[in-house]
Coordinates of C-alpha atoms and ligand atoms in Angstrom, one line a residue:
X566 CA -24.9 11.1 82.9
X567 CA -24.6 8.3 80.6
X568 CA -23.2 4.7 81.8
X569 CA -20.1 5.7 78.9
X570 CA -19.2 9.1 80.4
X571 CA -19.3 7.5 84.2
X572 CA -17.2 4.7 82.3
X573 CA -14.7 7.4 81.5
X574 CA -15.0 9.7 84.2
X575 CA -14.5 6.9 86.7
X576 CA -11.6 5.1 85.0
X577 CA -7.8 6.2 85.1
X578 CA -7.0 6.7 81.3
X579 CA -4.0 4.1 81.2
X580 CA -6.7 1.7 81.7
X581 CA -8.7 2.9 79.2
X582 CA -5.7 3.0 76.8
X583 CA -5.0 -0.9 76.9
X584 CA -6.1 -3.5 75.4
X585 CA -7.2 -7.0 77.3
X586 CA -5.0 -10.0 76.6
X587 CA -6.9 -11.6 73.9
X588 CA -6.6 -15.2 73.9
X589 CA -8.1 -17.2 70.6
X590 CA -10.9 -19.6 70.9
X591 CA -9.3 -22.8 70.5
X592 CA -12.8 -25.0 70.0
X593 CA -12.7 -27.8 67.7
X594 CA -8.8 -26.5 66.3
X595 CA -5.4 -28.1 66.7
X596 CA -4.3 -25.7 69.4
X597 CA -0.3 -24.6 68.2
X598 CA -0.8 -21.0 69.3
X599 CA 0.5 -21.2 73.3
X600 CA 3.6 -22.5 73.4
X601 CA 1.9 -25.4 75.6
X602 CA 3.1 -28.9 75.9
X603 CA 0.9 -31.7 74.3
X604 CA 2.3 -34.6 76.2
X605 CA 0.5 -36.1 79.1
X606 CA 1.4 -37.9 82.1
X607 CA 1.8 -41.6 82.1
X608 CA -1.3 -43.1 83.2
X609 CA 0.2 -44.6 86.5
X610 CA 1.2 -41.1 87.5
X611 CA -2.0 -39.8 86.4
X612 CA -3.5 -42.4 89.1
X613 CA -1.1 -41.3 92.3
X614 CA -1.7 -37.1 91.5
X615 CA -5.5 -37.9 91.8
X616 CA -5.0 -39.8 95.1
X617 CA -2.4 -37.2 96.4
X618 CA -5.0 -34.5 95.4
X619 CA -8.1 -36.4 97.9
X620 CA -5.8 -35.3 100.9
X621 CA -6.4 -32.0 99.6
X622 CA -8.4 -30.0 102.4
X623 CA -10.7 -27.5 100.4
X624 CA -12.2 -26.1 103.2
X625 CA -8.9 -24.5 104.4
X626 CA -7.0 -21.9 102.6
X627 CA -3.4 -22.7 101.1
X628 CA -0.4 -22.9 102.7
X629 CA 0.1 -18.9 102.6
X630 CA 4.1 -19.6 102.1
X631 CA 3.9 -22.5 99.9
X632 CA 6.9 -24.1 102.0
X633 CA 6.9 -27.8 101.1
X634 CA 6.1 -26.5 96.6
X635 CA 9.3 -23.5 97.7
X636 CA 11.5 -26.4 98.8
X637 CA 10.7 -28.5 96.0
X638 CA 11.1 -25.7 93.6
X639 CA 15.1 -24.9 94.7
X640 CA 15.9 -28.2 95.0
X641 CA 14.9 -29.0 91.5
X642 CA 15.8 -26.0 90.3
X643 CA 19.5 -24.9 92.0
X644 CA 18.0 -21.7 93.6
X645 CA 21.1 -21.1 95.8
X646 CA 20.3 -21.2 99.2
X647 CA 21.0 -17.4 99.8
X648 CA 18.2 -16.1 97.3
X649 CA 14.7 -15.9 98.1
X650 CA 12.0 -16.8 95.7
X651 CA 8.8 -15.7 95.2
X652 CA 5.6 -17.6 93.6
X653 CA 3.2 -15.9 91.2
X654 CA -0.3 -17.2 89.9
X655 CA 1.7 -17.8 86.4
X656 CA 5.0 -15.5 85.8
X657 CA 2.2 -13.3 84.6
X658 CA 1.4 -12.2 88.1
X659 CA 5.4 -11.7 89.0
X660 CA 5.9 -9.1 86.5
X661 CA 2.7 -7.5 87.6
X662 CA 4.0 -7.3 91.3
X663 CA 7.7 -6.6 89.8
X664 CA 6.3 -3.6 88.2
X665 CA 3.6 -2.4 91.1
X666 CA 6.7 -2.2 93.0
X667 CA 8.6 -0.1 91.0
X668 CA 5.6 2.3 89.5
X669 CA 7.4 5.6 90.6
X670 CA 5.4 8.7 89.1
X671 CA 8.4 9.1 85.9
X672 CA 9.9 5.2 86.3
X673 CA 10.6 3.5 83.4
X674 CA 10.3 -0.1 82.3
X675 CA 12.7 -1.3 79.2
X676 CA 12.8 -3.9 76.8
X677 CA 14.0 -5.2 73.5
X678 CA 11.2 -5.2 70.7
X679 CA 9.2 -7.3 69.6
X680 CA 9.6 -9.4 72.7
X681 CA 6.8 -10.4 75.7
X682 CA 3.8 -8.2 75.8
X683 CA 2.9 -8.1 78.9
X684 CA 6.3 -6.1 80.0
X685 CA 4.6 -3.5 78.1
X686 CA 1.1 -3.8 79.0
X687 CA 1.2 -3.9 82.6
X688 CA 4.0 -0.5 82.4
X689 CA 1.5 1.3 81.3
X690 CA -1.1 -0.2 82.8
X691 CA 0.6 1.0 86.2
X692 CA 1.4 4.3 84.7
X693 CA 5.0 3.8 84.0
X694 CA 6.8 4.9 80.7
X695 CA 7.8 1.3 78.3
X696 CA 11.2 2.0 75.9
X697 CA 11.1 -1.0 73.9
X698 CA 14.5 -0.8 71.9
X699 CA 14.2 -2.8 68.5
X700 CA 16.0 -6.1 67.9
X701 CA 18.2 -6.3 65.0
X702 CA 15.8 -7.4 62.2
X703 CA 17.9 -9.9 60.0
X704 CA 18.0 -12.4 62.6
X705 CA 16.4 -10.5 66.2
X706 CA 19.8 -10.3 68.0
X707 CA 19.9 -7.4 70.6
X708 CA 21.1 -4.3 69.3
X709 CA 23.4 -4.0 72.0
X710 CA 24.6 -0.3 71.7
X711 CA 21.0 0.6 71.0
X712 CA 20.0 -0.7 74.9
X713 CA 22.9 0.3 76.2
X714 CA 22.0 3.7 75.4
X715 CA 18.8 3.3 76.8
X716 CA 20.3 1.8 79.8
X717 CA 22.7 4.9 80.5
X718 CA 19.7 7.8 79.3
X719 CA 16.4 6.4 80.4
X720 CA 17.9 5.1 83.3
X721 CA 15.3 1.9 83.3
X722 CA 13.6 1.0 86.8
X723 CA 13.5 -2.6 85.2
X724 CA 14.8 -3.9 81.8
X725 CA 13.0 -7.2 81.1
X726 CA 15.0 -9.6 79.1
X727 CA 13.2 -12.4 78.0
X728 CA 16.2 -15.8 77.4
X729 CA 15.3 -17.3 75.1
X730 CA 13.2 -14.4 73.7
X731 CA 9.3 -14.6 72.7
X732 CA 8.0 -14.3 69.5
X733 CA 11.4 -14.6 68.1
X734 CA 12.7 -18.2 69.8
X735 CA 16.4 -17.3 70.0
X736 CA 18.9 -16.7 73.2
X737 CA 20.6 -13.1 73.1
X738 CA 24.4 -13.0 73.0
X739 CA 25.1 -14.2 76.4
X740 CA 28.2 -11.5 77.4
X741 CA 25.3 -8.9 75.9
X742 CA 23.3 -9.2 78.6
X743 CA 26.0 -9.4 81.0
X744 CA 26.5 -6.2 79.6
X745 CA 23.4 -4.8 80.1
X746 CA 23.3 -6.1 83.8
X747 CA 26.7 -4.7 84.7
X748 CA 25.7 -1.6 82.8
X749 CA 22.2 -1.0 84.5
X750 CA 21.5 1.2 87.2
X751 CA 18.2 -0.9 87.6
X752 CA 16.7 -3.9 88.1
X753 CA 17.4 -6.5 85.2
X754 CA 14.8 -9.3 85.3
X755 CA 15.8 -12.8 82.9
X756 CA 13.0 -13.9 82.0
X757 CA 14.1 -17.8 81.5
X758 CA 10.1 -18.9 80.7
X759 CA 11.5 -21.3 77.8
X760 CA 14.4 -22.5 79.9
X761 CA 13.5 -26.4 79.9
X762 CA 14.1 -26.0 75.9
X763 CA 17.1 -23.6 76.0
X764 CA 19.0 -25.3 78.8
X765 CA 21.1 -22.2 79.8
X766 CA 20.6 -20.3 82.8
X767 CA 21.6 -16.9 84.7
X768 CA 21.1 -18.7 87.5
X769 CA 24.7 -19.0 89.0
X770 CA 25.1 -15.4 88.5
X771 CA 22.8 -14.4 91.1
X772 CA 25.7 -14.5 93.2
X773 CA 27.2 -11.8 91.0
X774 CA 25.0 -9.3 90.3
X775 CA 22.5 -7.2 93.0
X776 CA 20.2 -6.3 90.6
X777 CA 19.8 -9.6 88.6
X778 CA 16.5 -11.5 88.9
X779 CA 15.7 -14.6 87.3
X780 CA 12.1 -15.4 86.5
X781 CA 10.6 -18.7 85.0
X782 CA 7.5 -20.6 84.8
X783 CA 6.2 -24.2 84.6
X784 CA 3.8 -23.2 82.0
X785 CA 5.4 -24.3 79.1
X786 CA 7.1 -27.5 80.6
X787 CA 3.4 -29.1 80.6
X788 CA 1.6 -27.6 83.8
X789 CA 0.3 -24.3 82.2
X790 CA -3.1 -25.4 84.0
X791 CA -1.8 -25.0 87.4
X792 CA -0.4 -21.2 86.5
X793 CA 3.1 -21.5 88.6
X794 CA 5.7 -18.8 87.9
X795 CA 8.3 -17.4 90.2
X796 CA 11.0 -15.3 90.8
X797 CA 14.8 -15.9 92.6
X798 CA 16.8 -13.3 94.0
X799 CA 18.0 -11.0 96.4
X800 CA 16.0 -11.3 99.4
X801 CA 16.2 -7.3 100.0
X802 CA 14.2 -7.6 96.7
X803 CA 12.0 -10.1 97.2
X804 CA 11.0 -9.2 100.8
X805 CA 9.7 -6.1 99.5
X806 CA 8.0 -7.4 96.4
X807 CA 6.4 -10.2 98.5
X808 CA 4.4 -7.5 99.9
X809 CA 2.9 -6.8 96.7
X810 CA 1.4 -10.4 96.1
X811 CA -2.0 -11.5 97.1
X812 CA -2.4 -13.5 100.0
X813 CA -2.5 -17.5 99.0
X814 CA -1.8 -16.4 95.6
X815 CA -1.0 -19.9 95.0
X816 CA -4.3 -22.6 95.3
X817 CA -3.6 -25.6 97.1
X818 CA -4.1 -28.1 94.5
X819 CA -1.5 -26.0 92.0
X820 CA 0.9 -26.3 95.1
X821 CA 0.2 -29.9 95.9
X822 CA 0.1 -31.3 92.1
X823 CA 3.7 -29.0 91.2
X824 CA 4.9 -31.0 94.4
X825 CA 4.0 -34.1 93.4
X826 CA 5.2 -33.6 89.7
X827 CA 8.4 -32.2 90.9
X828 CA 8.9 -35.6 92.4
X829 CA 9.0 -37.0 88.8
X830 CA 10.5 -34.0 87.3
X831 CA 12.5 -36.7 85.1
X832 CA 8.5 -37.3 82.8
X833 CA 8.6 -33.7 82.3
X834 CA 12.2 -33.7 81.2
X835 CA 11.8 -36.4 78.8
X836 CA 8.9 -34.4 77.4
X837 CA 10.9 -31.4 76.9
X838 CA 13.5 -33.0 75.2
X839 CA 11.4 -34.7 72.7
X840 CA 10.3 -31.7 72.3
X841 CA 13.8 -30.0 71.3
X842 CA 13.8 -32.9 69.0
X843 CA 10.9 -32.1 67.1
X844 CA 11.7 -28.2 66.7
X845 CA 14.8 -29.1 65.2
X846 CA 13.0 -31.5 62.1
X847 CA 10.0 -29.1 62.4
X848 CA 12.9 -26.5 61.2
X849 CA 14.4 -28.0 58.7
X850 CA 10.6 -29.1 57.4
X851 CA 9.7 -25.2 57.3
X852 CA 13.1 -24.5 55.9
X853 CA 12.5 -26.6 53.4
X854 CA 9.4 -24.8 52.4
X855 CA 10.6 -22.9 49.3
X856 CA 9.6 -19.1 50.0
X857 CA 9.1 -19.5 53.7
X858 CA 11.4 -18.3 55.8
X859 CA 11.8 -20.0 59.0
X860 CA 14.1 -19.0 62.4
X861 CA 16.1 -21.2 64.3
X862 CA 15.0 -21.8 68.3
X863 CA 15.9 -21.9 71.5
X864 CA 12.3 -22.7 72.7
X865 CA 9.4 -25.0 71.7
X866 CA 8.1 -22.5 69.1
X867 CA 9.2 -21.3 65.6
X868 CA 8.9 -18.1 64.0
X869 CA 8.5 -17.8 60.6
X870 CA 7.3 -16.2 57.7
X871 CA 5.9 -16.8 54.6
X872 CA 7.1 -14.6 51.6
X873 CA 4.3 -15.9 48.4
X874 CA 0.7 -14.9 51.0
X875 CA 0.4 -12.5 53.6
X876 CA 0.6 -13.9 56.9
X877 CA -2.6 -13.5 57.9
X878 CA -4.2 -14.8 55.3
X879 CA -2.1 -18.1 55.9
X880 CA -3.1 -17.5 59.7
X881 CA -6.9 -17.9 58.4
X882 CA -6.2 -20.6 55.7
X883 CA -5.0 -22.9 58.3
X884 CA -7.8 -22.2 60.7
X885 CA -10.0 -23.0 58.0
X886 CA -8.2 -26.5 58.1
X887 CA -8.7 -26.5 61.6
X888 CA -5.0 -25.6 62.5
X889 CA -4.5 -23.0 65.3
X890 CA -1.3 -20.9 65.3
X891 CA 0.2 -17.3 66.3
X892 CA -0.3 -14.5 63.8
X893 CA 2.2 -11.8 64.6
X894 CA 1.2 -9.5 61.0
X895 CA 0.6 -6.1 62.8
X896 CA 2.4 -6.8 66.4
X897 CA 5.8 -4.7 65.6
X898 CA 7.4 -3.8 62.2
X899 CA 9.8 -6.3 62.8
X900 CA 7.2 -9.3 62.1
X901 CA 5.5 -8.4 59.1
X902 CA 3.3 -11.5 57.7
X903 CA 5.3 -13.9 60.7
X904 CA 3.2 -16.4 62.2
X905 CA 4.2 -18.6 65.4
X906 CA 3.8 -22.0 65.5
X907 CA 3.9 -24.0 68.7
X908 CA 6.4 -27.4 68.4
X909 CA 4.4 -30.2 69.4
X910 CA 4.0 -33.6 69.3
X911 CA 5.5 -35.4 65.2
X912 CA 1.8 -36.2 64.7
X913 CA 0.8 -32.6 65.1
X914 CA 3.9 -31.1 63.6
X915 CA 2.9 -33.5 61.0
X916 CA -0.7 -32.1 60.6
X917 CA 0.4 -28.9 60.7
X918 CA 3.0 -28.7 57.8
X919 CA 0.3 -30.7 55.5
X920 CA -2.3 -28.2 56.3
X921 CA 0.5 -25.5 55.7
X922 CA 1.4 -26.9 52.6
X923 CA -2.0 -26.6 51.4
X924 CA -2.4 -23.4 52.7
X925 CA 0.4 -22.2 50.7
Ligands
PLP1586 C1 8.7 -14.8 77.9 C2 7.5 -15.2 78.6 N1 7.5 -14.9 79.9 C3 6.4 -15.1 80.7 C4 5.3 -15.7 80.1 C5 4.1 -15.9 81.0 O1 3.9 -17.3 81.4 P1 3.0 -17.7 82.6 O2 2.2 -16.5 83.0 O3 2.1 -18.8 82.0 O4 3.9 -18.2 83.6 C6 5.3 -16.1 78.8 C7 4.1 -16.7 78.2 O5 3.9 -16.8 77.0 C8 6.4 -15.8 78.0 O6 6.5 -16.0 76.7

């Protein structure tokens, strides 16, 4: 038997099906594709982490609960004390044990569309069925109806709503998705991942709802290095879920630098908003752009499109001018010729738009 037929004998067909998360070789390019932050840490800060970090004991596996990083984490974040939370290697590795949980032979995992990919990629991954139910294309509001119909049919083991939503940078109607919740037979997941550019939260309503979680991640608010994403909620939930997760999922330097950054969360707010700041003259710049078509954000990314050049070839033409953004052409009907661009720091926006210009 050939090494291609054992390949395929061996392998469960879901598996086959997918695709691997492609990630872009960055090397030598203005990296605006990742919705990461460019700002660093003050030196002097930079100085204390790597002295905290030589009391790191390498030898000896993680703290398996993460106690000191979970305390931090609700304190700085107004968990309420009666939810539990649990810590994934990135958000990433949440949905993946979200969805191991739930993989009942028939379950079904919903979302809006275009939104997240991995929602959809690890549902079928897991042999679960993925509804994505299309977004409204003038301006990617939830069809509302359209999901709640989906809701009430499909009956949805988990509907992942990503607030504010990725590719598409805006916040869904907020009594929408209260909506959906109320309406839902299943789990509803909020996926705040671009909360610290958003500044609104689900969080209070953990109180009302049973089957509300709320995810987020500290990715995007400058430690995607570290890979840090959890979850708050019920702890009938989370008990069971925790199950799922790896031992010492979380390494012990990610858990002792989050700490110590936690401690300074005020750098990292700062960051964020200068951040906001920039998205908002990055906008109007794009806008300004006659036949480009830019959308407003909730999030430190922008989505837009440019009608006089397909997107891709714009996508190429600023790579060639060493420029690294999202090209969305071919991801869902609803982005035809959209490209993503990270916000970053006015240098780099700066860069950007002149290589964009050119481009054009
Ligand atoms: C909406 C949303 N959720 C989750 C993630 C995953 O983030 P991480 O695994 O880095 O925590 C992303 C990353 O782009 C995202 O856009």
């Amino acid at each position: 038997m050939s090494l291609e037929e054992k390949v395929s004998r061996l392998l469960r067909p879901e598996v086959r099906a997918i695709s691997a998360y492609h990630v872009q070789s960055a090397e030598g390019l203005l990296k605006l594709d990742a919705m990461e932050n460019p700002y660093t840490w003050p030196l002097e800060l930079q100085r204390r982490w790597a002295e905290r970090l030589q009391e790191a004991h390498l030898n000896r596996y993680p703290d398996a609960v993460a106690g000191l990083l979970k305390s931090k984490l609700r304190a700085v974040f107004s968990i309420p004390d009666d939810m539990a939370v649990l810590l994934g290697n990135g958000s990433d590795e949440v949905i993946q044990v979200i969805i191991m949980a739930l993989a009942r032979p028939g379950a079904v995992v919903a979302a809006p569309e275009p939104t997240f990919v991995m929602y959809r990629g690890l549902a079928l991954a897991l042999s679960m069925e993925f509804v994505g139910v299309p977004l409204k294309p003038a301006d990617f509001s939830l069809d509302e109806q359209a999901m709640l119909d989906v809701v009430r049919e499909r009956q949805p083991a988990v509907t992942f709503l990503a607030w504010p939503n990725n590719p598409t940078g805006n916040l869904f109607d907020e009594e929408g998705v209260i909506r959906i919740i109320e309406a839902s037979p299943g789990l509803v997941v909020v996926d705040e991942a671009y909360y610290p550019f958003a500044l609104k939260t689900f969080m209070d309503r953990l109180a009302v709802y049973d089957n509300l979680l709320i995810m987020r991640t500290l990715s995007k608010q400058g430690l995607a290095g570290l890979r840090l994403g959890f979850l708050a909620g019920r702890p009938e939930w989370l008990e069971e879920f925790d199950k799922l997760r790896l031992p010492y999922n979380i390494n012990t330097l990610t858990q002792m630098s989050v700490a110590f950054i936690l401690d300074h969360k005020d750098v990292l707010d700062d960051q964020a908003t200068l951040i906001r700041q920039e998205r908002e003259v990055l906008l109007q710049d794009l806008q300004s752009l006659p036949g480009v078509t830019a959308w407003p954000s909730a999030s430190n990314f922008i989505l837009f499109r440019p009608e006089s050049r397909p997107g891709p070839e714009i996508h190429a033409g600023l790579k060639e001018l060493g420029v690294l953004i999202k090209d969305l052409h071919g991801t869902s009907p609803l982005l035809e010729n959209c490209l993503r661009v990270t916000v970053s720091t006015p240098e780099e926006n700066g860069r950007f738009l002149a290589a964009l210009k050119k481009t054009l």
